[in-house]
Coordinates of C-alpha atoms in Angstrom, one line a residue:
X95 CA 80.7 89.5 99.5
X96 CA 84.0 88.3 100.8
X97 CA 85.4 88.5 104.6
X98 CA 89.0 88.2 105.5
X99 CA 88.3 85.2 108.1
X100 CA 91.9 83.7 108.4
X101 CA 95.1 83.9 106.6
X102 CA 99.1 83.9 106.7
X103 CA 101.7 86.5 106.2
X104 CA 105.1 85.2 104.7
X105 CA 108.5 86.4 104.2
X106 CA 111.5 85.3 102.0
X107 CA 115.0 86.3 100.7
X108 CA 114.3 89.0 97.9
X109 CA 115.6 86.4 95.2
X110 CA 113.2 83.6 96.2
X111 CA 110.9 82.4 93.6
X112 CA 107.5 84.1 93.5
X113 CA 104.1 82.7 93.7
X114 CA 102.2 82.6 90.4
X115 CA 98.7 81.8 91.7
X116 CA 96.5 82.1 94.3
X117 CA 97.2 78.6 96.1
X118 CA 100.1 76.9 95.0
X119 CA 102.4 76.4 98.1
X120 CA 105.0 78.9 99.0
X121 CA 108.5 78.4 98.1
X122 CA 110.7 76.5 100.5
X123 CA 112.7 79.9 101.1
X124 CA 109.4 81.4 102.5
X125 CA 108.8 81.6 106.3
X126 CA 105.6 81.6 108.0
X127 CA 105.6 84.9 110.2
X128 CA 103.2 83.4 112.7
X129 CA 100.5 84.5 114.6
X130 CA 98.8 88.1 113.6
X131 CA 96.6 89.9 115.8
X132 CA 92.8 89.8 115.2
X133 CA 93.4 93.3 113.7
X134 CA 94.4 91.3 110.6
X135 CA 96.3 93.2 107.8
X136 CA 95.8 96.7 106.4
X137 CA 96.7 97.7 103.1
X138 CA 97.2 101.3 102.5
X139 CA 98.0 103.3 99.2
X140 CA 98.8 106.9 99.3
X141 CA 99.6 109.4 96.5
X142 CA 100.8 113.1 96.6
X143 CA 99.9 115.3 93.8
X144 CA 100.8 118.7 92.4
X145 CA 98.0 120.9 90.9
X146 CA 99.0 123.1 87.7
X147 CA 97.0 126.2 87.5
X148 CA 95.9 127.8 84.8
X149 CA 96.8 131.7 84.4
X150 CA 93.4 132.4 83.2
X151 CA 91.5 132.5 86.6
X152 CA 93.7 130.1 88.5
X153 CA 91.8 127.3 87.9
X154 CA 93.2 123.7 88.4
X155 CA 93.8 122.4 84.8
X156 CA 95.8 119.3 85.8
X157 CA 96.9 117.2 88.8
X158 CA 100.4 115.2 88.7
X159 CA 101.0 112.6 90.9
X160 CA 104.3 113.6 92.4
X161 CA 104.9 110.6 94.5
X162 CA 102.9 107.2 95.5
X163 CA 103.2 104.7 98.2
X164 CA 101.8 101.1 99.0
X165 CA 102.2 99.9 102.3
X166 CA 100.7 96.7 104.5
X167 CA 100.6 97.0 108.2
X168 CA 99.8 94.1 110.8
X169 CA 100.6 93.2 114.4
X170 CA 102.7 90.0 114.9
X171 CA 101.9 88.3 118.0
X172 CA 104.4 85.4 118.2
X173 CA 107.9 86.0 119.5
X174 CA 110.0 84.1 117.2
X175 CA 113.3 84.6 115.4
X176 CA 111.6 85.7 112.1
X177 CA 109.9 88.2 113.7
X178 CA 112.6 89.4 116.0
X179 CA 114.8 89.9 112.9
X180 CA 111.9 91.6 110.9
X181 CA 111.3 93.9 113.7
X182 CA 115.0 94.6 114.6
X183 CA 116.2 95.3 110.9
X184 CA 119.7 94.1 110.4
X185 CA 119.8 92.1 113.5
X186 CA 120.2 88.3 113.6
X187 CA 119.3 85.8 116.3
X188 CA 122.1 83.6 117.1
X189 CA 121.4 80.2 118.9
X190 CA 124.2 78.1 120.5
X191 CA 123.6 75.1 122.9
X192 CA 119.8 75.9 123.0
X193 CA 120.5 79.5 124.0
X194 CA 119.7 82.5 121.9
X195 CA 121.1 86.1 121.7
X196 CA 119.8 88.9 119.7
X197 CA 122.3 91.9 119.3
X198 CA 120.0 94.5 118.6
X199 CA 121.9 96.8 115.9
X200 CA 120.9 100.1 114.3
X201 CA 118.7 99.3 111.6
X202 CA 119.8 99.0 108.2
X203 CA 118.6 98.1 104.8
X204 CA 116.7 94.7 104.8
X205 CA 114.7 94.3 101.7
X206 CA 112.7 91.1 101.2
X207 CA 109.8 89.1 99.4
X208 CA 106.6 89.5 101.4
X209 CA 103.2 87.9 100.9
X210 CA 99.7 87.6 102.5
X211 CA 97.2 84.8 102.1
X212 CA 93.9 85.9 102.8
X213 CA 90.8 83.2 103.2
X214 CA 87.3 83.2 103.1
X215 CA 85.9 79.5 103.1
X216 CA 87.1 78.2 99.6
X217 CA 88.1 81.9 98.3
X218 CA 91.6 82.5 98.4
X219 CA 93.4 85.8 97.6
X220 CA 97.3 85.9 97.4
X221 CA 99.2 89.0 97.7
X222 CA 102.7 89.2 96.7
X223 CA 105.3 91.8 97.4
X224 CA 108.3 91.0 95.3
X225 CA 110.2 93.9 96.9
X226 CA 109.3 95.0 100.3
X227 CA 110.8 96.4 103.4
X228 CA 109.8 96.7 107.1
X229 CA 109.8 100.5 107.1
X230 CA 108.2 101.2 110.6
X231 CA 107.8 99.5 113.8
X232 CA 105.6 100.0 116.6
X233 CA 106.3 100.0 120.5
X234 CA 106.8 96.7 122.2
X235 CA 104.9 96.6 125.5
X236 CA 105.6 93.8 128.1
X237 CA 102.6 93.5 130.3
X238 CA 101.1 90.8 132.2
X239 CA 97.8 91.0 130.7
X240 CA 98.7 91.3 126.7
X241 CA 100.4 89.4 124.4
X242 CA 104.0 90.8 123.7
X243 CA 103.3 92.2 120.0
X244 CA 105.3 93.6 117.2
X245 CA 103.6 96.2 115.0
X246 CA 105.3 96.1 111.7
X247 CA 104.8 98.1 108.4
X248 CA 106.0 97.0 105.1
X249 CA 106.4 99.3 102.3
X250 CA 106.4 97.9 98.7
X251 CA 108.9 99.3 96.2
X252 CA 108.5 99.2 92.7
X253 CA 109.8 96.8 90.2
X254 CA 111.3 97.8 86.8
X255 CA 107.6 98.0 85.4
X256 CA 106.4 99.9 88.2
X257 CA 104.7 96.9 90.0
X258 CA 104.6 97.2 93.8
X259 CA 102.2 94.1 94.7
X260 CA 100.5 91.2 92.7
X261 CA 97.2 89.9 93.6
X262 CA 95.9 86.4 92.8
X263 CA 92.6 84.9 93.5
X264 CA 91.1 81.5 92.7
X265 CA 87.5 83.4 93.2
X266 CA 85.3 83.2 90.0
X267 CA 83.8 86.4 90.8
X268 CA 87.2 88.2 90.3
X269 CA 86.6 87.5 86.6
X270 CA 82.9 88.6 86.2
X271 CA 81.1 91.8 85.9
X272 CA 78.4 92.5 88.1
X273 CA 75.0 92.8 86.5
X274 CA 73.8 96.6 86.0

C-alpha cells in the first residue's frame, strides 16, 4: 500500500524536454509551482459513451466511447508569479524596480508541459502531462484566517499517439503481479 505523503507540481513551456523516469531532475525550463494544499492532487478520468441498440428487442449490443477526458486538480496556496500566470491564463507579471504588476487579461490559449511528483518514503511516482492547459479555476477568497488559494484544473490533451499522460515509478511493486 502506498500513500501520497508529499510531492511537487511543475510547469514548463510546451516544447521543453520531458522527463523519462521517476527520479531524474526536471529540466531547467520547469518551475516548481510551490505549496499545494493538504488536499493534494486529484486525477480524474471521464468518458462518455453512446449505446448501440439492436433492433431485435432493443438490447444494448455495443457501447462506443464518444469522448474522454483526463484532468488533474489541485489548490496552490502560494502567491507567486508562476501561480498568478497559471490562474490568469494569458496574463504576465511584469516586475520593474522591485514592483510588480499583473494586468489581468481575458483568458486565451496557454498550453504547457505539466508534471507531478508523488512521494511515499523511498517510492517515487512521476506523472508527466506532455500537453496540458489550465481549463478551470476556482474562486479566490481573501480572508483573514485562510491562505489565499488558487484552485486549478489541468486538462491533459492527447498527443499524436493518443497519450495524455505518462506515469513513471521507481517502485519495484509496479513490475510484479500479486499472488492469487
